[in-house]
Structures are given as C-alpha cells and as structure tokens.
PDB file of C-alpha atoms in Angstrom:
ATOM      1  CA  MET E   1      11.620 -15.105   3.126  1.00  0.00           C
ATOM      2  CA  ILE E   2      10.399 -14.310  -0.349  1.00  0.00           C
ATOM      3  CA  GLU E   3       7.558 -16.614  -1.409  1.00  0.00           C
ATOM      4  CA  ILE E   4       7.111 -17.846  -4.938  1.00  0.00           C
ATOM      5  CA  LEU E   5       3.652 -19.172  -5.748  1.00  0.00           C
ATOM      6  CA  SER E   6       2.863 -22.342  -7.728  1.00  0.00           C
ATOM      7  CA  PRO E   7       0.397 -22.231 -10.681  1.00  0.00           C
ATOM      8  CA  LYS E   8      -2.287 -23.690  -8.421  1.00  0.00           C
ATOM      9  CA  GLU E   9      -1.665 -21.028  -5.793  1.00  0.00           C
ATOM     10  CA  LEU E  10      -1.631 -18.280  -8.469  1.00  0.00           C
ATOM     11  CA  ALA E  11      -5.100 -19.460  -9.476  1.00  0.00           C
ATOM     12  CA  ARG E  12      -6.325 -18.846  -5.956  1.00  0.00           C
ATOM     13  CA  ALA E  13      -4.589 -15.489  -5.929  1.00  0.00           C
ATOM     14  CA  ARG E  14      -6.626 -14.520  -8.986  1.00  0.00           C
ATOM     15  CA  GLU E  15      -9.870 -15.431  -7.122  1.00  0.00           C
ATOM     16  CA  ALA E  16      -8.735 -13.309  -4.139  1.00  0.00           C
ATOM     17  CA  GLY E  17      -7.837 -10.441  -6.406  1.00  0.00           C
ATOM     18  CA  ALA E  18     -11.103 -10.490  -8.252  1.00  0.00           C
ATOM     19  CA  LEU E  19     -13.052 -10.484  -4.921  1.00  0.00           C
ATOM     20  CA  VAL E  20     -11.028  -7.576  -3.535  1.00  0.00           C
ATOM     21  CA  ALA E  21     -11.687  -5.528  -6.812  1.00  0.00           C
ATOM     22  CA  HIS E  22     -15.358  -6.353  -6.729  1.00  0.00           C
ATOM     23  CA  ILE E  23     -15.795  -5.394  -3.004  1.00  0.00           C
ATOM     24  CA  LEU E  24     -13.909  -2.150  -3.409  1.00  0.00           C
ATOM     25  CA  GLN E  25     -15.894  -1.060  -6.432  1.00  0.00           C
ATOM     26  CA  THR E  26     -19.143  -1.955  -4.663  1.00  0.00           C
ATOM     27  CA  LEU E  27     -18.149   0.012  -1.585  1.00  0.00           C
ATOM     28  CA  LYS E  28     -17.107   2.926  -3.759  1.00  0.00           C
ATOM     29  CA  SER E  29     -20.576   2.983  -5.434  1.00  0.00           C
ATOM     30  CA  ARG E  30     -22.224   2.950  -2.042  1.00  0.00           C
ATOM     31  CA  SER E  31     -20.022   5.652  -0.435  1.00  0.00           C
ATOM     32  CA  ALA E  32     -22.017   8.916  -0.520  1.00  0.00           C
ATOM     33  CA  VAL E  33     -22.425  11.993   1.570  1.00  0.00           C
ATOM     34  CA  GLY E  34     -23.726  10.893   4.966  1.00  0.00           C
ATOM     35  CA  THR E  35     -22.310   7.277   4.714  1.00  0.00           C
ATOM     36  CA  ASN E  36     -20.744   6.242   7.915  1.00  0.00           C
ATOM     37  CA  LEU E  37     -17.293   4.563   7.967  1.00  0.00           C
ATOM     38  CA  LEU E  38     -18.643   1.890  10.246  1.00  0.00           C
ATOM     39  CA  ASP E  39     -21.332   1.120   7.640  1.00  0.00           C
ATOM     40  CA  ILE E  40     -18.551   0.651   5.070  1.00  0.00           C
ATOM     41  CA  ASP E  41     -16.849  -1.730   7.386  1.00  0.00           C
ATOM     42  CA  ARG E  42     -20.115  -3.729   7.931  1.00  0.00           C
ATOM     43  CA  TRP E  43     -20.704  -3.968   4.215  1.00  0.00           C
ATOM     44  CA  ALA E  44     -17.163  -5.188   3.655  1.00  0.00           C
ATOM     45  CA  LYS E  45     -17.598  -7.777   6.423  1.00  0.00           C
ATOM     46  CA  ALA E  46     -20.919  -9.081   4.868  1.00  0.00           C
ATOM     47  CA  MET E  47     -19.339  -9.411   1.380  1.00  0.00           C
ATOM     48  CA  ILE E  48     -16.238 -11.147   2.663  1.00  0.00           C
ATOM     49  CA  ILE E  49     -18.215 -13.642   4.611  1.00  0.00           C
ATOM     50  CA  GLU E  50     -20.768 -14.224   1.834  1.00  0.00           C
ATOM     51  CA  ALA E  51     -17.842 -15.014  -0.520  1.00  0.00           C
ATOM     52  CA  GLY E  52     -16.391 -17.618   1.929  1.00  0.00           C
ATOM     53  CA  ALA E  53     -13.195 -15.561   2.192  1.00  0.00           C
ATOM     54  CA  LEU E  54     -11.174 -14.408   5.249  1.00  0.00           C
ATOM     55  CA  SER E  55     -10.313 -10.866   6.193  1.00  0.00           C
ATOM     56  CA  CYS E  56      -6.550 -10.232   6.469  1.00  0.00           C
ATOM     57  CA  TYR E  57      -7.203  -7.294   8.897  1.00  0.00           C
ATOM     58  CA  LEU E  58      -9.564  -8.547  11.588  1.00  0.00           C
ATOM     59  CA  ASP E  59      -6.941 -10.164  13.854  1.00  0.00           C
ATOM     60  CA  TYR E  60      -3.906  -8.487  12.354  1.00  0.00           C
ATOM     61  CA  GLU E  61      -1.505  -7.380  15.017  1.00  0.00           C
ATOM     62  CA  PRO E  62       1.818  -6.022  13.556  1.00  0.00           C
ATOM     63  CA  SER E  63       4.422  -4.032  15.441  1.00  0.00           C
ATOM     64  CA  PHE E  64       3.309  -0.804  13.909  1.00  0.00           C
ATOM     65  CA  GLY E  65      -0.271  -1.045  15.310  1.00  0.00           C
ATOM     66  CA  ARG E  66      -1.921  -1.095  18.700  1.00  0.00           C
ATOM     67  CA  GLY E  67      -3.479  -4.534  19.284  1.00  0.00           C
ATOM     68  CA  PRO E  68      -5.608  -6.403  16.815  1.00  0.00           C
ATOM     69  CA  PHE E  69      -7.011  -4.172  14.052  1.00  0.00           C
ATOM     70  CA  GLY E  70     -10.523  -5.502  14.741  1.00  0.00           C
ATOM     71  CA  HIS E  71     -12.109  -4.404  11.457  1.00  0.00           C
ATOM     72  CA  TYR E  72     -12.472  -5.655   7.872  1.00  0.00           C
ATOM     73  CA  ILE E  73     -11.306  -2.685   5.875  1.00  0.00           C
ATOM     74  CA  CYS E  74      -9.042   0.435   6.200  1.00  0.00           C
ATOM     75  CA  THR E  75     -11.021   3.697   5.781  1.00  0.00           C
ATOM     76  CA  ALA E  76      -8.821   6.805   5.638  1.00  0.00           C
ATOM     77  CA  VAL E  77     -10.368  10.291   5.152  1.00  0.00           C
ATOM     78  CA  ASN E  78      -8.630  13.457   3.991  1.00  0.00           C
ATOM     79  CA  ASP E  79      -5.412  13.812   6.179  1.00  0.00           C
ATOM     80  CA  ALA E  80      -5.464  10.060   6.973  1.00  0.00           C
ATOM     81  CA  VAL E  81      -3.537   7.955   4.473  1.00  0.00           C
ATOM     82  CA  LEU E  82      -2.702   4.506   5.821  1.00  0.00           C
ATOM     83  CA  HIS E  83      -4.234   1.925   8.195  1.00  0.00           C
ATOM     84  CA  GLY E  84      -7.291   4.054   8.651  1.00  0.00           C
ATOM     85  CA  LEU E  85      -9.335   2.504  11.524  1.00  0.00           C
ATOM     86  CA  PRO E  86     -13.084   2.676  10.783  1.00  0.00           C
ATOM     87  CA  HIS E  87     -14.870   4.832  13.265  1.00  0.00           C
ATOM     88  CA  ASP E  88     -18.117   6.793  13.746  1.00  0.00           C
ATOM     89  CA  TYR E  89     -17.729   9.380  11.086  1.00  0.00           C
ATOM     90  CA  ALA E  90     -20.356  10.410   8.389  1.00  0.00           C
ATOM     91  CA  LEU E  91     -18.753  11.366   4.993  1.00  0.00           C
ATOM     92  CA  ALA E  92     -19.166  14.892   3.854  1.00  0.00           C
ATOM     93  CA  ASP E  93     -19.239  16.453   0.399  1.00  0.00           C
ATOM     94  CA  GLY E  94     -15.782  16.737  -1.052  1.00  0.00           C
ATOM     95  CA  ASP E  95     -14.121  14.238   1.461  1.00  0.00           C
ATOM     96  CA  LEU E  96     -11.157  12.370   0.007  1.00  0.00           C
ATOM     97  CA  LEU E  97     -11.691   8.760   0.995  1.00  0.00           C
ATOM     98  CA  THR E  98      -9.224   5.870   0.694  1.00  0.00           C
ATOM     99  CA  LEU E  99     -10.432   2.271   0.961  1.00  0.00           C
ATOM    100  CA  ASP E 100      -7.754  -0.401   1.450  1.00  0.00           C
ATOM    101  CA  LEU E 101      -8.771  -3.995   1.483  1.00  0.00           C
ATOM    102  CA  ALA E 102      -7.019  -7.377   1.738  1.00  0.00           C
ATOM    103  CA  VAL E 103      -8.741 -10.772   1.745  1.00  0.00           C
ATOM    104  CA  SER E 104      -7.573 -14.347   1.523  1.00  0.00           C
ATOM    105  CA  THR E 105      -9.226 -17.183  -0.453  1.00  0.00           C
ATOM    106  CA  GLY E 106      -7.912 -20.698  -0.386  1.00  0.00           C
ATOM    107  CA  GLY E 107      -4.929 -19.592   1.644  1.00  0.00           C
ATOM    108  CA  VAL E 108      -3.671 -16.891  -0.722  1.00  0.00           C
ATOM    109  CA  ALA E 109      -4.199 -13.156  -0.163  1.00  0.00           C
ATOM    110  CA  ALA E 110      -4.648 -10.129  -2.402  1.00  0.00           C
ATOM    111  CA  ASP E 111      -4.555  -6.432  -1.465  1.00  0.00           C
ATOM    112  CA  SER E 112      -5.648  -3.205  -3.151  1.00  0.00           C
ATOM    113  CA  ALA E 113      -6.573   0.351  -2.335  1.00  0.00           C
ATOM    114  CA  ILE E 114      -8.473   3.160  -4.148  1.00  0.00           C
ATOM    115  CA  SER E 115      -8.800   6.791  -3.373  1.00  0.00           C
ATOM    116  CA  PHE E 116     -11.837   8.907  -4.531  1.00  0.00           C
ATOM    117  CA  ILE E 117     -13.781  11.998  -3.668  1.00  0.00           C
ATOM    118  CA  VAL E 118     -17.215  11.723  -2.112  1.00  0.00           C
ATOM    119  CA  GLY E 119     -20.109  13.835  -3.363  1.00  0.00           C
ATOM    120  CA  ASP E 120     -20.243  16.596  -5.981  1.00  0.00           C
ATOM    121  CA  SER E 121     -17.344  18.793  -4.785  1.00  0.00           C
ATOM    122  CA  LYS E 122     -14.187  17.897  -6.626  1.00  0.00           C
ATOM    123  CA  PRO E 123     -11.212  19.897  -5.258  1.00  0.00           C
ATOM    124  CA  PRO E 124      -8.702  20.143  -8.083  1.00  0.00           C
ATOM    125  CA  GLU E 125      -5.722  19.668  -5.827  1.00  0.00           C
ATOM    126  CA  SER E 126      -7.181  16.428  -4.464  1.00  0.00           C
ATOM    127  CA  VAL E 127      -8.097  15.188  -8.010  1.00  0.00           C
ATOM    128  CA  ALA E 128      -4.537  15.833  -9.126  1.00  0.00           C
ATOM    129  CA  MET E 129      -3.002  13.998  -6.148  1.00  0.00           C
ATOM    130  CA  ILE E 130      -5.229  10.939  -6.722  1.00  0.00           C
ATOM    131  CA  ASN E 131      -4.303  10.982 -10.380  1.00  0.00           C
ATOM    132  CA  ALA E 132      -0.580  11.117  -9.511  1.00  0.00           C
ATOM    133  CA  THR E 133      -0.714   8.057  -7.381  1.00  0.00           C
ATOM    134  CA  GLU E 134      -2.648   6.199 -10.127  1.00  0.00           C
ATOM    135  CA  ARG E 135      -0.114   7.193 -12.792  1.00  0.00           C
ATOM    136  CA  ALA E 136       2.700   6.117 -10.414  1.00  0.00           C
ATOM    137  CA  LEU E 137       1.013   2.737  -9.898  1.00  0.00           C
ATOM    138  CA  SER E 138       0.700   2.207 -13.664  1.00  0.00           C
ATOM    139  CA  ALA E 139       4.409   3.115 -14.055  1.00  0.00           C
ATOM    140  CA  GLY E 140       5.431   0.771 -11.367  1.00  0.00           C
ATOM    141  CA  ILE E 141       3.470  -2.082 -12.947  1.00  0.00           C
ATOM    142  CA  ALA E 142       4.908  -1.364 -16.345  1.00  0.00           C
ATOM    143  CA  ALA E 143       8.403  -1.547 -14.918  1.00  0.00           C
ATOM    144  CA  ALA E 144       7.785  -4.999 -13.422  1.00  0.00           C
ATOM    145  CA  GLY E 145       8.394  -8.263 -15.196  1.00  0.00           C
ATOM    146  CA  PRO E 146      10.524 -11.449 -14.975  1.00  0.00           C
ATOM    147  CA  LYS E 147      13.804  -9.572 -15.963  1.00  0.00           C
ATOM    148  CA  ALA E 148      13.200  -6.578 -13.785  1.00  0.00           C
ATOM    149  CA  ARG E 149      14.527  -5.752 -10.360  1.00  0.00           C
ATOM    150  CA  LEU E 150      12.817  -4.133  -7.417  1.00  0.00           C
ATOM    151  CA  GLY E 151      14.655  -0.958  -7.950  1.00  0.00           C
ATOM    152  CA  ASP E 152      13.129  -0.600 -11.450  1.00  0.00           C
ATOM    153  CA  ILE E 153       9.690  -0.596  -9.867  1.00  0.00           C
ATOM    154  CA  SER E 154      10.633   1.782  -7.086  1.00  0.00           C
ATOM    155  CA  HIS E 155      12.362   4.153  -9.491  1.00  0.00           C
ATOM    156  CA  ALA E 156       9.419   4.255 -11.897  1.00  0.00           C
ATOM    157  CA  ILE E 157       6.921   4.973  -9.082  1.00  0.00           C
ATOM    158  CA  GLY E 158       9.175   7.609  -7.431  1.00  0.00           C
ATOM    159  CA  SER E 159       9.897   9.374 -10.746  1.00  0.00           C
ATOM    160  CA  VAL E 160       6.106   9.987 -11.338  1.00  0.00           C
ATOM    161  CA  LEU E 161       5.430  11.161  -7.793  1.00  0.00           C
ATOM    162  CA  SER E 162       8.529  13.462  -7.684  1.00  0.00           C
ATOM    163  CA  ALA E 163       7.723  14.949 -11.104  1.00  0.00           C
ATOM    164  CA  ALA E 164       4.234  15.744  -9.753  1.00  0.00           C
ATOM    165  CA  GLY E 165       5.815  17.696  -6.957  1.00  0.00           C
ATOM    166  CA  TYR E 166       5.246  15.313  -4.049  1.00  0.00           C
ATOM    167  CA  LEU E 167       7.647  14.373  -1.257  1.00  0.00           C
ATOM    168  CA  ILE E 168       8.062  10.561  -0.777  1.00  0.00           C
ATOM    169  CA  ASN E 169       7.920   8.840   2.561  1.00  0.00           C
ATOM    170  CA  THR E 170      10.018   5.678   2.720  1.00  0.00           C
ATOM    171  CA  GLU E 171       8.682   4.248   5.940  1.00  0.00           C
ATOM    172  CA  PHE E 172       5.850   2.373   4.284  1.00  0.00           C
ATOM    173  CA  GLY E 173       5.539   1.126   0.740  1.00  0.00           C
ATOM    174  CA  GLY E 174       4.593  -1.923  -1.287  1.00  0.00           C
ATOM    175  CA  HIS E 175       5.329  -5.496  -0.278  1.00  0.00           C
ATOM    176  CA  GLY E 176       5.411  -9.069  -1.141  1.00  0.00           C
ATOM    177  CA  ILE E 177       2.096 -10.965  -0.622  1.00  0.00           C
ATOM    178  CA  GLY E 178       0.970 -14.574  -0.737  1.00  0.00           C
ATOM    179  CA  SER E 179       0.043 -16.910   2.038  1.00  0.00           C
ATOM    180  CA  THR E 180       0.162 -13.866   4.264  1.00  0.00           C
ATOM    181  CA  MET E 181      -0.760 -10.192   3.532  1.00  0.00           C
ATOM    182  CA  HIS E 182       2.627  -8.579   4.331  1.00  0.00           C
ATOM    183  CA  GLN E 183       5.813 -10.370   3.243  1.00  0.00           C
ATOM    184  CA  ASP E 184       9.263  -9.693   1.946  1.00  0.00           C
ATOM    185  CA  PRO E 185      10.342  -7.904  -0.212  1.00  0.00           C
ATOM    186  CA  HIS E 186       9.632  -4.424   0.756  1.00  0.00           C
ATOM    187  CA  VAL E 187       8.958  -2.249  -2.344  1.00  0.00           C
ATOM    188  CA  SER E 188       9.882   1.342  -1.661  1.00  0.00           C
ATOM    189  CA  ASN E 189       8.170   4.134  -3.520  1.00  0.00           C
ATOM    190  CA  THR E 190      11.522   5.553  -4.568  1.00  0.00           C
ATOM    191  CA  GLY E 191      14.688   3.821  -5.625  1.00  0.00           C
ATOM    192  CA  ARG E 192      17.495   3.262  -8.150  1.00  0.00           C
ATOM    193  CA  PRO E 193      16.909   1.242 -11.302  1.00  0.00           C
ATOM    194  CA  GLY E 194      18.796  -1.943 -11.818  1.00  0.00           C
ATOM    195  CA  ARG E 195      19.163  -2.559  -8.081  1.00  0.00           C
ATOM    196  CA  GLY E 196      17.648  -5.054  -5.650  1.00  0.00           C
ATOM    197  CA  TYR E 197      15.956  -8.420  -5.831  1.00  0.00           C
ATOM    198  CA  LYS E 198      15.498  -9.824  -9.346  1.00  0.00           C
ATOM    199  CA  LEU E 199      11.792 -10.629  -9.992  1.00  0.00           C
ATOM    200  CA  ARG E 200      10.826 -14.194 -10.642  1.00  0.00           C
ATOM    201  CA  PRO E 201       7.641 -15.770 -12.151  1.00  0.00           C
ATOM    202  CA  GLY E 202       5.312 -16.660  -9.330  1.00  0.00           C
ATOM    203  CA  LEU E 203       6.132 -13.712  -7.205  1.00  0.00           C
ATOM    204  CA  LEU E 204       3.241 -11.619  -6.006  1.00  0.00           C
ATOM    205  CA  LEU E 205       3.717  -7.942  -5.127  1.00  0.00           C
ATOM    206  CA  ALA E 206       1.359  -5.363  -3.718  1.00  0.00           C
ATOM    207  CA  LEU E 207       2.495  -1.998  -5.171  1.00  0.00           C
ATOM    208  CA  GLU E 208       1.140   0.999  -3.345  1.00  0.00           C
ATOM    209  CA  PRO E 209       2.237   4.557  -4.208  1.00  0.00           C
ATOM    210  CA  TRP E 210       0.827   7.041  -1.638  1.00  0.00           C
ATOM    211  CA  VAL E 211       1.544  10.711  -1.075  1.00  0.00           C
ATOM    212  CA  MET E 212       0.670  13.632   1.235  1.00  0.00           C
ATOM    213  CA  ALA E 213       0.093  17.102  -0.311  1.00  0.00           C
ATOM    214  CA  ASP E 214       2.920  19.037   1.333  1.00  0.00           C
ATOM    215  CA  THR E 215       4.882  16.742   3.643  1.00  0.00           C
ATOM    216  CA  ALA E 216       6.567  13.356   3.885  1.00  0.00           C
ATOM    217  CA  GLU E 217       6.116  13.168   7.710  1.00  0.00           C
ATOM    218  CA  LEU E 218       3.502  10.917   9.276  1.00  0.00           C
ATOM    219  CA  VAL E 219       1.904  11.076  12.694  1.00  0.00           C
ATOM    220  CA  THR E 220      -0.004   8.170  14.434  1.00  0.00           C
ATOM    221  CA  ASP E 221      -3.631   8.885  15.396  1.00  0.00           C
ATOM    222  CA  ALA E 222      -4.785   8.368  19.036  1.00  0.00           C
ATOM    223  CA  ASP E 223      -6.422   5.068  17.893  1.00  0.00           C
ATOM    224  CA  GLY E 224      -2.937   3.535  17.559  1.00  0.00           C
ATOM    225  CA  TRP E 225      -3.443   2.589  13.963  1.00  0.00           C
ATOM    226  CA  THR E 226      -4.443   5.441  11.594  1.00  0.00           C
ATOM    227  CA  LEU E 227      -1.453   7.294  10.015  1.00  0.00           C
ATOM    228  CA  ARG E 228      -2.055  10.948   9.144  1.00  0.00           C
ATOM    229  CA  SER E 229      -0.056  13.681   7.507  1.00  0.00           C
ATOM    230  CA  ALA E 230       1.926  15.672  10.094  1.00  0.00           C
ATOM    231  CA  THR E 231       0.633  18.941   8.648  1.00  0.00           C
ATOM    232  CA  GLY E 232      -3.044  17.971   8.318  1.00  0.00           C
ATOM    233  CA  CYS E 233      -2.774  18.092   4.534  1.00  0.00           C
ATOM    234  CA  ARG E 234      -4.757  15.814   2.365  1.00  0.00           C
ATOM    235  CA  THR E 235      -3.427  12.424   1.138  1.00  0.00           C
ATOM    236  CA  ALA E 236      -3.992   9.785  -1.546  1.00  0.00           C
ATOM    237  CA  HIS E 237      -3.141   6.066  -1.968  1.00  0.00           C
ATOM    238  CA  SER E 238      -3.530   3.625  -4.874  1.00  0.00           C
ATOM    239  CA  GLU E 239      -2.626  -0.057  -4.779  1.00  0.00           C
ATOM    240  CA  HIS E 240      -2.807  -3.202  -6.906  1.00  0.00           C
ATOM    241  CA  THR E 241      -1.602  -6.774  -6.343  1.00  0.00           C
ATOM    242  CA  ILE E 242       0.384  -8.054  -9.346  1.00  0.00           C
ATOM    243  CA  ALA E 243       1.801 -11.426 -10.236  1.00  0.00           C
ATOM    244  CA  VAL E 244       5.073 -11.692 -12.116  1.00  0.00           C
ATOM    245  CA  THR E 245       4.668 -14.262 -15.006  1.00  0.00           C
ATOM    246  CA  SER E 246       7.097 -15.778 -17.401  1.00  0.00           C
ATOM    247  CA  ASP E 247       6.192 -13.247 -20.061  1.00  0.00           C
ATOM    248  CA  GLY E 248       5.201 -10.116 -18.009  1.00  0.00           C
ATOM    249  CA  VAL E 249       2.822  -9.079 -15.330  1.00  0.00           C
ATOM    250  CA  GLU E 250      -0.745  -9.827 -14.409  1.00  0.00           C
ATOM    251  CA  ILE E 251      -2.773  -7.317 -12.375  1.00  0.00           C
ATOM    252  CA  LEU E 252      -4.880  -9.463 -10.027  1.00  0.00           C
ATOM    253  CA  THR E 253      -6.999  -6.684  -8.400  1.00  0.00           C
ATOM    254  CA  LEU E 254      -8.124  -5.003 -11.597  1.00  0.00           C
ATOM    255  CA  PRO E 255     -11.898  -4.267 -11.619  1.00  0.00           C
ATOM    256  CA  GLU E 256     -13.870  -6.507 -13.965  1.00  0.00           C
ATOM    257  CA  ARG E 257     -14.773  -3.682 -16.270  1.00  0.00           C
ATOM    258  CA  ALA E 258     -11.130  -2.775 -16.752  1.00  0.00           C
ATOM    259  CA  ARG E 259      -9.905  -6.312 -17.525  1.00  0.00           C
ATOM    260  CA  PRO E 260      -8.774  -7.063 -21.071  1.00  0.00           C
TER     261      PRO E 260
END
C-alpha cells in the first residue's frame, strides 16, 4: 500500500526530518580519527531519546537482515555501503564513513544518509564518488513533483550515476516512508522516464542513490546485516526524505544551515 499523508501528518514528518538532519550533522562534527563506531551509536541513542523520538532501527527485523538490528544508526565504513551494523572499530584518517539514520516522531518517520571522509586525508576518488551520489540525489529531487512519475526520479538519478562511470545495483534503492520506515513504492536508482506510479501531494519518498567504485555486486557481512562491495572497493551513499506537495517538493531532512 502507498501511504498519502494528511497536512497534520506532514507537519510531524517535518519535525522528524529536522531531527534526523540535526543528529546527522552533530554526529558528523563529532566523527574524528579515533572515534569508535559504538560511540557514534551511543551518541545517536542519547539524542533520539532526549528529543522524545523513536528509533526506526532498534527492533527492525526485515527479511534481508539477521534478527533485530539492535542499534540506533547505520555506520558503514569504506567497502560497507548499506545497513552497516555499528561495531568496535576506531575510525582512521581517510576512512569513508556513511551514517544512515531514521527516526519517528508523532508516528511519522524520516530517513537520511550522508557520506564523508574522516580526518585530513581526502582520497580524490572517494571525494568524486561522494559528490556523484549527492549530484544524483539533487537530480532525483529536481525530477520529483505532483505531475512526475517514479520513473522520472529513477531516470534522473541513474543518468547522473552512469555518466560518472558507476555501475548501478537495483536490489536496494529508495522507498516510500510515513508511518513506517520502509513502504511502497520502491524507487530504483535507474529507470525509464514517464513510467511508473504518478506522484501525488502528501507522498513521502526517501531517495537514496548509492554506488560502489568498481562493481554492482553486494555481499553480506558475517554480522548478517552489513552490505559490502563484492570487490572490497569503496562505496558512497546519500539520502533525503522528500514530501511531494501541490506545487513541488519539500526536502524534509535538509540541514538547518541549508534551508531556504
């Protein structure tokens, strides 16, 4: 079922989105060489609880994971790209870290992910890959709106990623979001324009372009959750939750400093 939010529910989604953006930016500022992934998880937990919100991950138990996730944030380093289970690892200079967070406030969820490089080393290939996912995300958002179709978004995202030279995995992509974190419709990171579900005001979508440097094949880590590149290459992932409105699109997880 595809969920359409009421104006009251959309207001709660804005609150959730603002909280997700704030937590992610705070965690990014605290993530330095030597920071442990378990510390990041503890910081996320404290901020979620302090805000009176709920984690969408803690008891999450989908078919593609092994048992309840049991943590408050996804932390993926270097060759890990999706569903990164926090573990005892201290970040090193030049590590490519992805933080993916979803919380619910007032019964409505928001979801966002950021990738960045820790420390002073900035490998050019990693910087370019992160930038490609961010450009693809911007293109997908620009293609959305009340008269667009899902294929328009997928095509816009895929065009940017393909032009940058990346292969596209279609097993995981964006998704609907609302009273639960993962809903229909699935939003592939590649597709044909003019095809698929026609967007309606009140629809929330989490758009999430992600790539791996030299492959489209994933492998599942021994923890049963973390998805890694099959070749061990680096990865990047960017995500925003957007709301379709009667006259366009609203980005709900935009950091405060970037809001108009």
